[in-house]
Amino acid sequence: LSEFQYVLNKLYDLGYRGIDFSDAHIERPRESYELFKESPFFGVGWPRQYEVNEHNHYIQQTVIYGLISSFIYITFLAIIVSKIFGVLKKTLSYNSSGASLGILLFASTIAYLVYLNAAPGESPYCWILFGLSLAWSRYTVYSLRWNTNL
């Protein structure tokens, strides 16, 4: 978009002057898109991962592994969030003592998923957080069943 005069004129009208579109952060998506076009459904593969210097974890995973794997990965993350949220709703409705920990873990999980939009790679910390959140939800479900005869 930075090559279109219309876009440059609109940015100028909005008060943005002196924008340098040669910034590497702006050029990375174009390079990732070129790699993505080579194999959109199955990705370019793990051996070419270092060619993808993307600072968005989801785009990076899509380019490396393809749309099919990215769909499965995002579905998996959505299931994790929905399970934690479902247990949190039950915990809040029963005024359980673990509700405050659930709110913290749910908010941390959402925050980490948003952080991955600007993360250059994945760290093991997200899986530790997801595991702790799921462990809390599993323990809370058993605790609620024991105490409320669900």
Short mmCIF file of N, CA and C in Angstrom, two decimals:
data_model
loop_
_atom_site.label_atom_id
_atom_site.label_comp_id
_atom_site.label_asym_id
_atom_site.label_seq_id
_atom_site.Cartn_x
_atom_site.Cartn_y
_atom_site.Cartn_z
N LEU A 1 0.80 -1.20 0.00
CA LEU A 1 0.00 0.00 0.00
C LEU A 1 0.85 1.26 0.00
N SER A 2 2.10 1.12 0.48
CA SER A 2 2.94 2.31 0.57
C SER A 2 3.38 2.82 -0.80
N GLU A 3 3.13 2.06 -1.86
CA GLU A 3 3.52 2.48 -3.20
C GLU A 3 2.41 3.25 -3.91
N PHE A 4 1.22 3.26 -3.36
CA PHE A 4 0.10 3.93 -3.99
C PHE A 4 0.05 5.39 -3.56
N GLN A 5 -0.03 6.27 -4.53
CA GLN A 5 -0.06 7.69 -4.25
C GLN A 5 -1.32 8.08 -3.47
N TYR A 6 -2.42 7.40 -3.74
CA TYR A 6 -3.65 7.69 -3.02
C TYR A 6 -3.47 7.50 -1.51
N VAL A 7 -2.83 6.40 -1.12
CA VAL A 7 -2.58 6.14 0.30
C VAL A 7 -1.67 7.19 0.88
N LEU A 8 -0.62 7.55 0.16
CA LEU A 8 0.30 8.58 0.64
C LEU A 8 -0.40 9.92 0.81
N ASN A 9 -1.29 10.27 -0.13
CA ASN A 9 -2.03 11.52 -0.02
C ASN A 9 -2.97 11.51 1.18
N LYS A 10 -3.64 10.39 1.43
CA LYS A 10 -4.54 10.30 2.58
C LYS A 10 -3.76 10.41 3.88
N LEU A 11 -2.61 9.77 3.97
CA LEU A 11 -1.77 9.89 5.16
C LEU A 11 -1.30 11.32 5.36
N TYR A 12 -0.96 11.97 4.26
CA TYR A 12 -0.52 13.38 4.33
C TYR A 12 -1.68 14.26 4.81
N ASP A 13 -2.89 13.99 4.32
CA ASP A 13 -4.06 14.76 4.74
C ASP A 13 -4.35 14.56 6.23
N LEU A 14 -4.05 13.37 6.75
CA LEU A 14 -4.29 13.09 8.16
C LEU A 14 -3.19 13.64 9.07
N GLY A 15 -2.15 14.21 8.47
CA GLY A 15 -1.10 14.82 9.28
C GLY A 15 0.16 14.00 9.41
N TYR A 16 0.21 12.86 8.75
CA TYR A 16 1.41 12.03 8.81
C TYR A 16 2.38 12.48 7.72
N ARG A 17 3.49 13.02 8.13
CA ARG A 17 4.48 13.50 7.18
C ARG A 17 5.83 12.87 7.50
N GLY A 18 6.56 12.59 6.49
CA GLY A 18 7.90 12.05 6.68
C GLY A 18 7.92 10.60 7.10
N ILE A 19 6.94 9.81 6.67
CA ILE A 19 6.91 8.39 7.02
C ILE A 19 7.89 7.65 6.12
N ASP A 20 8.74 6.86 6.73
CA ASP A 20 9.71 6.07 5.98
C ASP A 20 9.14 4.68 5.78
N PHE A 21 8.72 4.37 4.56
CA PHE A 21 8.14 3.07 4.27
C PHE A 21 9.20 2.01 3.97
N SER A 22 10.45 2.34 4.13
CA SER A 22 11.50 1.34 3.92
C SER A 22 11.85 0.63 5.22
N ASP A 23 11.07 0.86 6.26
CA ASP A 23 11.28 0.22 7.55
C ASP A 23 11.13 -1.29 7.39
N ALA A 24 12.01 -2.04 8.03
CA ALA A 24 11.98 -3.50 7.92
C ALA A 24 10.69 -4.09 8.48
N HIS A 25 10.10 -3.44 9.47
CA HIS A 25 8.86 -3.96 10.03
C HIS A 25 7.70 -3.88 9.03
N ILE A 26 7.79 -2.93 8.12
CA ILE A 26 6.77 -2.81 7.09
C ILE A 26 7.05 -3.77 5.93
N GLU A 27 8.31 -4.05 5.66
CA GLU A 27 8.69 -4.92 4.55
C GLU A 27 8.53 -6.40 4.88
N ARG A 28 8.55 -6.78 6.15
CA ARG A 28 8.47 -8.20 6.53
C ARG A 28 7.19 -8.88 6.04
N PRO A 29 6.04 -8.25 6.19
CA PRO A 29 4.84 -8.93 5.70
C PRO A 29 4.87 -9.23 4.20
N ARG A 30 5.49 -8.36 3.42
CA ARG A 30 5.60 -8.60 1.98
C ARG A 30 6.45 -9.84 1.72
N GLU A 31 7.57 -9.96 2.42
CA GLU A 31 8.43 -11.13 2.26
C GLU A 31 7.71 -12.41 2.70
N SER A 32 6.97 -12.30 3.79
CA SER A 32 6.22 -13.46 4.27
C SER A 32 5.14 -13.85 3.27
N TYR A 33 4.49 -12.86 2.68
CA TYR A 33 3.45 -13.15 1.70
C TYR A 33 4.03 -13.84 0.46
N GLU A 34 5.22 -13.41 0.05
CA GLU A 34 5.86 -14.06 -1.11
C GLU A 34 6.16 -15.53 -0.81
N LEU A 35 6.61 -15.82 0.40
CA LEU A 35 6.85 -17.21 0.79
C LEU A 35 5.53 -17.97 0.91
N PHE A 36 4.51 -17.32 1.43
CA PHE A 36 3.21 -17.95 1.60
C PHE A 36 2.62 -18.36 0.26
N LYS A 37 2.83 -17.55 -0.78
CA LYS A 37 2.29 -17.86 -2.10
C LYS A 37 2.91 -19.13 -2.68
N GLU A 38 4.10 -19.50 -2.23
CA GLU A 38 4.74 -20.72 -2.75
C GLU A 38 3.95 -21.97 -2.38
N SER A 39 3.45 -22.02 -1.15
CA SER A 39 2.70 -23.19 -0.70
C SER A 39 1.72 -22.77 0.38
N PRO A 40 0.55 -22.26 -0.01
CA PRO A 40 -0.37 -21.71 0.99
C PRO A 40 -1.01 -22.75 1.91
N PHE A 41 -1.29 -23.94 1.42
CA PHE A 41 -2.01 -24.91 2.24
C PHE A 41 -1.11 -25.70 3.18
N PHE A 42 0.11 -26.01 2.75
CA PHE A 42 1.00 -26.82 3.57
C PHE A 42 2.23 -26.08 4.07
N GLY A 43 2.40 -24.84 3.67
CA GLY A 43 3.50 -24.02 4.16
C GLY A 43 4.82 -24.34 3.48
N VAL A 44 5.81 -23.51 3.77
CA VAL A 44 7.13 -23.68 3.15
C VAL A 44 7.98 -24.67 3.92
N GLY A 45 7.58 -25.02 5.12
CA GLY A 45 8.27 -26.06 5.87
C GLY A 45 9.25 -25.53 6.89
N TRP A 46 9.57 -26.42 7.81
CA TRP A 46 10.47 -26.09 8.91
C TRP A 46 11.88 -25.72 8.46
N PRO A 47 12.45 -26.36 7.44
CA PRO A 47 13.82 -25.97 7.03
C PRO A 47 13.93 -24.52 6.56
N ARG A 48 12.86 -23.94 6.12
CA ARG A 48 12.90 -22.56 5.62
C ARG A 48 12.37 -21.56 6.65
N GLN A 49 12.28 -21.97 7.89
CA GLN A 49 11.71 -21.10 8.91
C GLN A 49 12.50 -19.82 9.12
N TYR A 50 13.81 -19.87 8.91
CA TYR A 50 14.62 -18.68 9.16
C TYR A 50 14.51 -17.65 8.05
N GLU A 51 13.89 -18.03 6.93
CA GLU A 51 13.60 -17.05 5.89
C GLU A 51 12.40 -16.20 6.27
N VAL A 52 11.57 -16.72 7.17
CA VAL A 52 10.39 -16.00 7.62
C VAL A 52 10.78 -15.22 8.88
N ASN A 53 11.07 -13.95 8.70
CA ASN A 53 11.48 -13.12 9.83
C ASN A 53 10.31 -12.22 10.21
N GLU A 54 9.21 -12.86 10.51
CA GLU A 54 7.96 -12.14 10.80
C GLU A 54 7.85 -11.90 12.30
N HIS A 55 7.31 -10.74 12.68
CA HIS A 55 7.10 -10.42 14.08
C HIS A 55 5.64 -10.57 14.48
N ASN A 56 4.96 -11.47 13.85
CA ASN A 56 3.61 -11.86 14.22
C ASN A 56 3.61 -13.37 14.23
N HIS A 57 3.42 -13.94 15.40
CA HIS A 57 3.52 -15.40 15.57
C HIS A 57 2.53 -16.14 14.68
N TYR A 58 1.32 -15.64 14.56
CA TYR A 58 0.29 -16.33 13.78
C TYR A 58 0.62 -16.32 12.29
N ILE A 59 1.09 -15.19 11.79
CA ILE A 59 1.49 -15.14 10.38
C ILE A 59 2.71 -16.02 10.14
N GLN A 60 3.65 -16.00 11.05
CA GLN A 60 4.84 -16.83 10.93
C GLN A 60 4.47 -18.32 10.87
N GLN A 61 3.58 -18.74 11.74
CA GLN A 61 3.16 -20.14 11.74
C GLN A 61 2.40 -20.50 10.47
N THR A 62 1.60 -19.56 9.97
CA THR A 62 0.86 -19.82 8.74
C THR A 62 1.81 -19.97 7.55
N VAL A 63 2.84 -19.14 7.48
CA VAL A 63 3.79 -19.23 6.38
C VAL A 63 4.60 -20.53 6.47
N ILE A 64 5.03 -20.90 7.65
CA ILE A 64 5.86 -22.09 7.81
C ILE A 64 5.05 -23.37 7.65
N TYR A 65 3.88 -23.45 8.28
CA TYR A 65 3.12 -24.70 8.32
C TYR A 65 1.91 -24.73 7.41
N GLY A 66 1.45 -23.59 6.91
CA GLY A 66 0.34 -23.56 5.98
C GLY A 66 -1.00 -23.29 6.65
N LEU A 67 -2.00 -23.09 5.81
CA LEU A 67 -3.34 -22.75 6.29
C LEU A 67 -3.99 -23.89 7.06
N ILE A 68 -3.76 -25.11 6.63
CA ILE A 68 -4.40 -26.25 7.29
C ILE A 68 -3.92 -26.36 8.73
N SER A 69 -2.62 -26.33 8.93
CA SER A 69 -2.07 -26.42 10.29
C SER A 69 -2.43 -25.20 11.12
N SER A 70 -2.44 -24.04 10.52
CA SER A 70 -2.80 -22.83 11.26
C SER A 70 -4.25 -22.88 11.71
N PHE A 71 -5.13 -23.40 10.88
CA PHE A 71 -6.52 -23.55 11.27
C PHE A 71 -6.65 -24.48 12.47
N ILE A 72 -5.93 -25.60 12.44
CA ILE A 72 -5.96 -26.54 13.56
C ILE A 72 -5.39 -25.88 14.82
N TYR A 73 -4.30 -25.15 14.67
CA TYR A 73 -3.65 -24.49 15.81
C TYR A 73 -4.55 -23.43 16.44
N ILE A 74 -5.17 -22.60 15.62
CA ILE A 74 -6.05 -21.55 16.14
C ILE A 74 -7.31 -22.17 16.75
N THR A 75 -7.81 -23.24 16.17
CA THR A 75 -8.95 -23.95 16.76
C THR A 75 -8.58 -24.52 18.13
N PHE A 76 -7.39 -25.06 18.24
CA PHE A 76 -6.91 -25.59 19.52
C PHE A 76 -6.83 -24.49 20.57
N LEU A 77 -6.28 -23.33 20.19
CA LEU A 77 -6.21 -22.21 21.13
C LEU A 77 -7.59 -21.71 21.51
N ALA A 78 -8.52 -21.70 20.57
CA ALA A 78 -9.89 -21.27 20.86
C ALA A 78 -10.57 -22.24 21.82
N ILE A 79 -10.31 -23.52 21.68
CA ILE A 79 -10.88 -24.51 22.59
C ILE A 79 -10.33 -24.32 24.00
N ILE A 80 -9.04 -24.03 24.11
CA ILE A 80 -8.44 -23.77 25.42
C ILE A 80 -9.14 -22.58 26.08
N VAL A 81 -9.29 -21.49 25.34
CA VAL A 81 -9.93 -20.29 25.88
C VAL A 81 -11.38 -20.58 26.26
N SER A 82 -12.10 -21.30 25.42
CA SER A 82 -13.51 -21.56 25.72
C SER A 82 -13.67 -22.47 26.94
N LYS A 83 -12.80 -23.44 27.11
CA LYS A 83 -12.86 -24.31 28.29
C LYS A 83 -12.60 -23.52 29.56
N ILE A 84 -11.58 -22.70 29.56
CA ILE A 84 -11.27 -21.90 30.73
C ILE A 84 -12.41 -20.93 31.04
N PHE A 85 -12.96 -20.30 30.00
CA PHE A 85 -14.05 -19.35 30.19
C PHE A 85 -15.30 -20.04 30.73
N GLY A 86 -15.59 -21.23 30.23
CA GLY A 86 -16.76 -21.96 30.70
C GLY A 86 -16.67 -22.30 32.18
N VAL A 87 -15.50 -22.76 32.60
CA VAL A 87 -15.31 -23.07 34.01
C VAL A 87 -15.34 -21.79 34.85
N LEU A 88 -14.77 -20.71 34.32
CA LEU A 88 -14.78 -19.45 35.05
C LEU A 88 -16.21 -18.95 35.27
N LYS A 89 -17.07 -19.10 34.27
CA LYS A 89 -18.46 -18.68 34.43
C LYS A 89 -19.15 -19.48 35.54
N LYS A 90 -18.92 -20.80 35.57
CA LYS A 90 -19.51 -21.62 36.63
C LYS A 90 -18.96 -21.22 37.99
N THR A 91 -17.66 -20.96 38.04
CA THR A 91 -17.03 -20.59 39.30
C THR A 91 -17.61 -19.27 39.82
N LEU A 92 -17.80 -18.32 38.94
CA LEU A 92 -18.36 -17.03 39.36
C LEU A 92 -19.82 -17.17 39.78
N SER A 93 -20.58 -18.04 39.13
CA SER A 93 -21.98 -18.19 39.49
C SER A 93 -22.16 -18.88 40.84
N TYR A 94 -21.20 -19.72 41.25
CA TYR A 94 -21.28 -20.40 42.54
C TYR A 94 -20.48 -19.69 43.63
N ASN A 95 -19.94 -18.53 43.33
CA ASN A 95 -19.12 -17.78 44.30
C ASN A 95 -18.01 -18.64 44.90
N SER A 96 -17.34 -19.36 44.06
CA SER A 96 -16.27 -20.24 44.52
C SER A 96 -15.04 -19.42 44.92
N SER A 97 -14.25 -20.00 45.79
CA SER A 97 -13.05 -19.29 46.26
C SER A 97 -11.97 -19.21 45.19
N GLY A 98 -12.04 -20.06 44.18
CA GLY A 98 -11.03 -20.05 43.13
C GLY A 98 -11.33 -19.10 41.99
N ALA A 99 -12.38 -18.31 42.14
CA ALA A 99 -12.79 -17.42 41.04
C ALA A 99 -11.74 -16.36 40.75
N SER A 100 -11.12 -15.82 41.79
CA SER A 100 -10.13 -14.76 41.54
C SER A 100 -8.91 -15.31 40.81
N LEU A 101 -8.50 -16.54 41.15
CA LEU A 101 -7.38 -17.15 40.42
C LEU A 101 -7.80 -17.43 38.98
N GLY A 102 -9.03 -17.84 38.78
CA GLY A 102 -9.53 -18.09 37.42
C GLY A 102 -9.56 -16.83 36.58
N ILE A 103 -9.96 -15.72 37.18
CA ILE A 103 -9.97 -14.45 36.45
C ILE A 103 -8.55 -14.08 36.04
N LEU A 104 -7.61 -14.25 36.95
CA LEU A 104 -6.21 -13.94 36.66
C LEU A 104 -5.67 -14.82 35.54
N LEU A 105 -5.93 -16.12 35.61
CA LEU A 105 -5.42 -17.04 34.59
C LEU A 105 -6.09 -16.81 33.24
N PHE A 106 -7.39 -16.54 33.26
CA PHE A 106 -8.09 -16.28 32.00
C PHE A 106 -7.58 -15.00 31.35
N ALA A 107 -7.43 -13.94 32.16
CA ALA A 107 -6.92 -12.67 31.63
C ALA A 107 -5.49 -12.83 31.12
N SER A 108 -4.68 -13.59 31.82
CA SER A 108 -3.30 -13.81 31.38
C SER A 108 -3.25 -14.60 30.08
N THR A 109 -4.13 -15.57 29.95
CA THR A 109 -4.18 -16.36 28.71
C THR A 109 -4.57 -15.48 27.53
N ILE A 110 -5.59 -14.66 27.71
CA ILE A 110 -6.02 -13.75 26.64
C ILE A 110 -4.90 -12.76 26.32
N ALA A 111 -4.26 -12.23 27.34
CA ALA A 111 -3.17 -11.27 27.12
C ALA A 111 -2.03 -11.90 26.35
N TYR A 112 -1.70 -13.15 26.66
CA TYR A 112 -0.61 -13.80 25.95
C TYR A 112 -0.98 -14.08 24.50
N LEU A 113 -2.22 -14.45 24.27
CA LEU A 113 -2.66 -14.68 22.88
C LEU A 113 -2.61 -13.39 22.07
N VAL A 114 -2.94 -12.27 22.70
CA VAL A 114 -2.84 -10.98 22.01
C VAL A 114 -1.37 -10.62 21.81
N TYR A 115 -0.53 -10.90 22.80
CA TYR A 115 0.90 -10.61 22.70
C TYR A 115 1.53 -11.34 21.52
N LEU A 116 1.05 -12.53 21.20
CA LEU A 116 1.62 -13.29 20.09
C LEU A 116 1.44 -12.59 18.75
N ASN A 117 0.57 -11.59 18.68
CA ASN A 117 0.44 -10.79 17.46
C ASN A 117 1.70 -10.00 17.16
N ALA A 118 2.49 -9.70 18.18
CA ALA A 118 3.70 -8.91 18.00
C ALA A 118 4.94 -9.67 18.43
N ALA A 119 4.82 -10.96 18.66
CA ALA A 119 5.96 -11.75 19.12
C ALA A 119 6.70 -12.34 17.94
N PRO A 120 8.03 -12.22 17.92
CA PRO A 120 8.78 -12.78 16.81
C PRO A 120 8.86 -14.29 16.85
N GLY A 121 8.59 -14.88 17.96
CA GLY A 121 8.63 -16.33 18.06
C GLY A 121 7.82 -16.78 19.25
N GLU A 122 7.77 -18.06 19.41
CA GLU A 122 7.00 -18.62 20.50
C GLU A 122 7.96 -19.01 21.62
N SER A 123 7.56 -18.76 22.82
CA SER A 123 8.38 -19.16 23.95
C SER A 123 7.64 -20.24 24.73
N PRO A 124 8.37 -21.00 25.53
CA PRO A 124 7.69 -22.05 26.30
C PRO A 124 6.78 -21.50 27.38
N TYR A 125 6.91 -20.22 27.69
CA TYR A 125 6.10 -19.65 28.76
C TYR A 125 4.62 -19.69 28.44
N CYS A 126 4.27 -19.55 27.18
CA CYS A 126 2.84 -19.59 26.85
C CYS A 126 2.27 -20.97 27.15
N TRP A 127 3.01 -22.02 26.89
CA TRP A 127 2.50 -23.36 27.14
C TRP A 127 2.44 -23.65 28.63
N ILE A 128 3.35 -23.06 29.40
CA ILE A 128 3.27 -23.19 30.86
C ILE A 128 2.01 -22.49 31.36
N LEU A 129 1.75 -21.29 30.86
CA LEU A 129 0.55 -20.55 31.25
C LEU A 129 -0.71 -21.30 30.84
N PHE A 130 -0.75 -21.81 29.61
CA PHE A 130 -1.93 -22.55 29.16
C PHE A 130 -2.12 -23.82 30.01
N GLY A 131 -1.04 -24.50 30.32
CA GLY A 131 -1.14 -25.70 31.15
C GLY A 131 -1.65 -25.40 32.55
N LEU A 132 -1.14 -24.33 33.15
CA LEU A 132 -1.63 -23.95 34.48
C LEU A 132 -3.10 -23.56 34.44
N SER A 133 -3.49 -22.86 33.40
CA SER A 133 -4.90 -22.45 33.28
C SER A 133 -5.81 -23.67 33.12
N LEU A 134 -5.39 -24.63 32.30
CA LEU A 134 -6.20 -25.83 32.12
C LEU A 134 -6.21 -26.69 33.38
N ALA A 135 -5.08 -26.73 34.08
CA ALA A 135 -5.05 -27.47 35.34
C ALA A 135 -5.98 -26.85 36.36
N TRP A 136 -6.01 -25.52 36.42
CA TRP A 136 -6.94 -24.84 37.32
C TRP A 136 -8.38 -25.18 36.96
N SER A 137 -8.69 -25.15 35.67
CA SER A 137 -10.07 -25.40 35.26
C SER A 137 -10.47 -26.84 35.55
N ARG A 138 -9.57 -27.78 35.36
CA ARG A 138 -9.89 -29.19 35.65
C ARG A 138 -10.10 -29.39 37.15
N TYR A 139 -9.22 -28.83 37.95
CA TYR A 139 -9.36 -28.94 39.40
C TYR A 139 -10.65 -28.28 39.88
N THR A 140 -10.98 -27.14 39.30
CA THR A 140 -12.17 -26.40 39.70
C THR A 140 -13.43 -27.17 39.34
N VAL A 141 -13.45 -27.81 38.19
CA VAL A 141 -14.62 -28.61 37.79
C VAL A 141 -14.83 -29.74 38.79
N TYR A 142 -13.77 -30.45 39.16
CA TYR A 142 -13.90 -31.53 40.14
C TYR A 142 -14.32 -30.99 41.50
N SER A 143 -13.78 -29.85 41.86
CA SER A 143 -14.13 -29.24 43.14
C SER A 143 -15.60 -28.82 43.16
N LEU A 144 -16.07 -28.22 42.07
CA LEU A 144 -17.47 -27.81 42.00
C LEU A 144 -18.40 -29.02 42.02
N ARG A 145 -18.04 -30.07 41.33
CA ARG A 145 -18.87 -31.27 41.32
C ARG A 145 -18.96 -31.88 42.72
N TRP A 146 -17.87 -31.89 43.43
CA TRP A 146 -17.83 -32.47 44.76
C TRP A 146 -18.66 -31.64 45.75
N ASN A 147 -18.55 -30.31 45.63
CA ASN A 147 -19.21 -29.44 46.59
C ASN A 147 -20.66 -29.11 46.25
N THR A 148 -21.05 -29.19 44.98
CA THR A 148 -22.40 -28.78 44.61
C THR A 148 -23.22 -29.92 44.01
N ASN A 149 -22.66 -31.12 43.92
CA ASN A 149 -23.34 -32.29 43.37
C ASN A 149 -23.86 -32.04 41.96
N LEU A 150 -23.00 -31.51 41.10
CA LEU A 150 -23.39 -31.27 39.71
C LEU A 150 -23.48 -32.56 38.92
#
